GROMACS .gro file of C-alpha atoms in nm:
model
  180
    1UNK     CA    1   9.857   8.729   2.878
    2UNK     CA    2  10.116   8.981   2.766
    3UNK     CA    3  10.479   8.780   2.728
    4UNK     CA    4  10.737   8.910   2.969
    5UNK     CA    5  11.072   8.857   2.978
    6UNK     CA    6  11.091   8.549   3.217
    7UNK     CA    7  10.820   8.426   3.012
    8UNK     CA    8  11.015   8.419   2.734
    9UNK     CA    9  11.315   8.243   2.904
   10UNK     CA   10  11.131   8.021   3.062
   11UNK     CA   11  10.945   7.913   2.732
   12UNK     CA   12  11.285   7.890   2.551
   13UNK     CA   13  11.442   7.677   2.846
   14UNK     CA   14  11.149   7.406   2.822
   15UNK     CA   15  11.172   7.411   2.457
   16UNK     CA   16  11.586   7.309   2.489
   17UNK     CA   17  11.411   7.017   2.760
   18UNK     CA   18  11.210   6.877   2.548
   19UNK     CA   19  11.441   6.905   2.266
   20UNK     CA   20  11.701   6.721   2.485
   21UNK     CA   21  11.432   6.474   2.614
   22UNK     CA   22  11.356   6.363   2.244
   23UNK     CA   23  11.674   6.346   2.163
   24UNK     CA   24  11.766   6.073   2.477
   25UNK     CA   25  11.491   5.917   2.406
   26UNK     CA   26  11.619   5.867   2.023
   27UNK     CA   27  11.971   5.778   2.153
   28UNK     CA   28  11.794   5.502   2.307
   29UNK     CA   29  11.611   5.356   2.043
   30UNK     CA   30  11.886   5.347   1.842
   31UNK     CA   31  12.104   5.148   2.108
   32UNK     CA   32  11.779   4.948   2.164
   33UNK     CA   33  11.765   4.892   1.761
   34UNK     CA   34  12.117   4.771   1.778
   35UNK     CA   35  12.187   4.523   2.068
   36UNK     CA   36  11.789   4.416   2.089
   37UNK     CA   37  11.848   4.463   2.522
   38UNK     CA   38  11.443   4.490   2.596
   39UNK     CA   39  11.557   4.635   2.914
   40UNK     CA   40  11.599   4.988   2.735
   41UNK     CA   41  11.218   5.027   2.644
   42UNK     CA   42  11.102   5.042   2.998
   43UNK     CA   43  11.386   5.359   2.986
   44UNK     CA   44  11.275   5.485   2.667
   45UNK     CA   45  10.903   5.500   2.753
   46UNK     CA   46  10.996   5.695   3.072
   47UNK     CA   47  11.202   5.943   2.873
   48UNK     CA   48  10.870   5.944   2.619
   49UNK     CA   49  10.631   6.020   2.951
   50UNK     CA   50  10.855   6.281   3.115
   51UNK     CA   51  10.915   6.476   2.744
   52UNK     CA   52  10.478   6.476   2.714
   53UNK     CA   53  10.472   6.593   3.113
   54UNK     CA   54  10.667   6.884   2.966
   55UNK     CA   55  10.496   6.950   2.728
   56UNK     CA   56  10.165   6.975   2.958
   57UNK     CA   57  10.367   7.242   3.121
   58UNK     CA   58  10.464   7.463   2.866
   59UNK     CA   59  10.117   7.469   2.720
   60UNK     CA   60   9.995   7.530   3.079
   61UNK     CA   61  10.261   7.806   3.164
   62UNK     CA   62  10.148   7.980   2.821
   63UNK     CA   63   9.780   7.873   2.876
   64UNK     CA   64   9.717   7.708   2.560
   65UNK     CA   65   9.463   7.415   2.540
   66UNK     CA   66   9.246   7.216   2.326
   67UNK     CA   67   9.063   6.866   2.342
   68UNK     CA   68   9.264   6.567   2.289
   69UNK     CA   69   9.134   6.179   2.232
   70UNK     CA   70   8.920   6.053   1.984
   71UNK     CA   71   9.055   5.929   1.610
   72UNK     CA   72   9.243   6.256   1.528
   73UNK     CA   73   9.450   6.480   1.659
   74UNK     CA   74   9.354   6.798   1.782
   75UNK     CA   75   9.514   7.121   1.638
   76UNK     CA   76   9.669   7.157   1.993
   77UNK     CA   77   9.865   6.821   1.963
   78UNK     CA   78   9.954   6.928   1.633
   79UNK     CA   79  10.088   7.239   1.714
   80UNK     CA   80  10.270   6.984   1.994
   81UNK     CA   81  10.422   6.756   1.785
   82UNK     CA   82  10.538   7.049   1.536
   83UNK     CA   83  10.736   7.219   1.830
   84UNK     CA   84  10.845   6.896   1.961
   85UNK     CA   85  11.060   6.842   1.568
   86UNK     CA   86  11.124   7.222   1.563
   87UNK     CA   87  11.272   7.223   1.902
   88UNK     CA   88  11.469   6.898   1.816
   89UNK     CA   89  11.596   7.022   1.510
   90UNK     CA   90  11.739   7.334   1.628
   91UNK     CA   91  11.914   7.116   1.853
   92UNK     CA   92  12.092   6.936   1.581
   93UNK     CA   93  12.133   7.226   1.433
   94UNK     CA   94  12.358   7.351   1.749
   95UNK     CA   95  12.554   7.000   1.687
   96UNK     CA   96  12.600   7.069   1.344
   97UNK     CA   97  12.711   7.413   1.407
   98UNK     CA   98  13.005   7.221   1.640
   99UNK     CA   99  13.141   7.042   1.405
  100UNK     CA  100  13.187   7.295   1.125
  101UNK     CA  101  13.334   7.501   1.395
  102UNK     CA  102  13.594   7.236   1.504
  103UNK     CA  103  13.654   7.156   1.121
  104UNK     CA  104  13.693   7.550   1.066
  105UNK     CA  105  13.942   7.559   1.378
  106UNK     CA  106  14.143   7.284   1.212
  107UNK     CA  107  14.149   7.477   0.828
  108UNK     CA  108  14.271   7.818   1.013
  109UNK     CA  109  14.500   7.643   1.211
  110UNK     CA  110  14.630   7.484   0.903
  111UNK     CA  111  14.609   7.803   0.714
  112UNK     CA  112  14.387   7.618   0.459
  113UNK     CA  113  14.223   7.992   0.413
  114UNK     CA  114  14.019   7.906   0.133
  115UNK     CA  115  13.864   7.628   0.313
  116UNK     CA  116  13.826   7.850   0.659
  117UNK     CA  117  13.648   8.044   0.417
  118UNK     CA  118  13.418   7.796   0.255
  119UNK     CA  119  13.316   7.647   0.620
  120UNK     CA  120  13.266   8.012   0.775
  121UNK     CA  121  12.996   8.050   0.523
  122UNK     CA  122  12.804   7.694   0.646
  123UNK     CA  123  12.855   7.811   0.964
  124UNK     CA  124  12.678   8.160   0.951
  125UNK     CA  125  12.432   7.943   0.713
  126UNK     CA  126  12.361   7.707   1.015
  127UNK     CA  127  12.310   7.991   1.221
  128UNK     CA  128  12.061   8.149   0.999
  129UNK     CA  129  11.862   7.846   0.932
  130UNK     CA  130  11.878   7.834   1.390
  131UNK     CA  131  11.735   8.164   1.401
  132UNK     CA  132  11.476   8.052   1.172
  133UNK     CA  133  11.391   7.790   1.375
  134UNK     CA  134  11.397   7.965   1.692
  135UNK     CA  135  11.198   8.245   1.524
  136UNK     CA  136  10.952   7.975   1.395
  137UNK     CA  137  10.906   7.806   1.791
  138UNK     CA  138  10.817   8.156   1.900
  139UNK     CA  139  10.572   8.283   1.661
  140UNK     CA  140  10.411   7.935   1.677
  141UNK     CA  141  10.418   7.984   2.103
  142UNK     CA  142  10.370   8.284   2.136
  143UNK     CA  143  10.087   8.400   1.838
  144UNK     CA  144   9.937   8.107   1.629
  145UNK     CA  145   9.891   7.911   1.985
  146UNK     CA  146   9.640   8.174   2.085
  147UNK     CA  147   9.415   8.171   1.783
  148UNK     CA  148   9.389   7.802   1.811
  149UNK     CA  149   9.012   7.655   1.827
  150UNK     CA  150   8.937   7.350   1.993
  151UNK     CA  151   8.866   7.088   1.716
  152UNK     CA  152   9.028   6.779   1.547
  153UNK     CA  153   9.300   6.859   1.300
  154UNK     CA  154   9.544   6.575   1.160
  155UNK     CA  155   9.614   6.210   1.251
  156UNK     CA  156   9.919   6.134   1.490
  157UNK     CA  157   9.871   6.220   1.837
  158UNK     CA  158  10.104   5.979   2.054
  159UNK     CA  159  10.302   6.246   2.265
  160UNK     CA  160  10.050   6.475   2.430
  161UNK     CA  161   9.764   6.284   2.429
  162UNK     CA  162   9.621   6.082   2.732
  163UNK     CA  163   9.630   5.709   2.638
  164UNK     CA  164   9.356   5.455   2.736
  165UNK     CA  165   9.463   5.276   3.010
  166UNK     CA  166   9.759   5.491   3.064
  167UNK     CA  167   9.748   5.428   3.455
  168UNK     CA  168   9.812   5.046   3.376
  169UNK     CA  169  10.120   5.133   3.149
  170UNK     CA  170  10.480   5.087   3.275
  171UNK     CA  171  10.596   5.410   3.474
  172UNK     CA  172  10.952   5.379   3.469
  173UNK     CA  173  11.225   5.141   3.583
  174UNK     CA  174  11.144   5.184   3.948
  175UNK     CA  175  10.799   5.075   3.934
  176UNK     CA  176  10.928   4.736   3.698
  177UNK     CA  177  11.164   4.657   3.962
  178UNK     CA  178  10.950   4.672   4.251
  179UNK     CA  179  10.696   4.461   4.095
  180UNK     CA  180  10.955   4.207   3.974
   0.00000   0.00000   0.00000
């Protein structure tokens, strides 16, 4: 399949969701971590279940599969779980990027030039090491995905793979609080 344009918006739009996904989901552990409210998880394991359901879809949109189960992780669900901390990096690296620029708003404002100077460089920095990134997400998409072999690769497969009993786990705070 050739990449088209849409294709390639498309890809880059469910790589910011599952970015942003993670990222909830991490917001909510830490609150979870913090005030110990048990309520959260049933949250947090939704947010988990939604980010792998887009996952399915991006690898199905760019036709990309591979066996999952068994004791390792196939190199699909590697390549998964590497785009999954890609994507969520270049996120922070977008909030990083936000507050340099605020802090370099405040130094030219206060004509601290040397300063303005100093944080203009992190800032084209940061954007460098996000082009990286985003260069990295589509090379890994868009070429390595295809010459993946169906196989097992490395341990670690939580996100995309199907768990055992899956159908008997929680699915989200409506189901809890109908069966309550």
């Amino acid at each position: 399949m050739g990449k088209s344009l849409w294709e390639e918006a498309l890809v880059e739009e469910v790589i910011y969701l599952i970015a942003h996904l993670a990222h909830a989901e991490q917001h909510l552990m830490e609150l979870e971590g913090e005030t110990k409210l048990e309520d959260l998880i049933i949250y947090i394991d939704e947010l988990r279940n939604r980010r792998k359901s887009v996952g399915n879809l991006l690898f199905s949109i760019l036709e990309v599969s591979g066996e999952s189960g068994g004791e390792f992780r196939s190199k699909v669900e590697s390549l998964w779980c590497t785009l999954k901390h890609l994507s969520m990096a270049m996120v922070h690296c977008d909030e990083s990027a936000e507050k340099v620029i605020r802090r370099l708003d405040c130094a030219m404002a206060q004509g601290r030039e040397e300063e303005a100077k100093r944080l203009s460089e992190k800032l084209k920095e940061l954007y460098d090491l996000r082009q990286a990134l985003r260069n990295s997400i589509r090379e890994l998409l868009f070429e390595v995905s295809k010459k993946l072999t169906k196989g097992p690769a490395v341990r670690c497969r939580e996100d995309l793979c199907v768990l055992e009993g899956e159908e008997n786990a929680l699915q989200g705070p409506e189901r809890v609080s109908q069966e309550a």
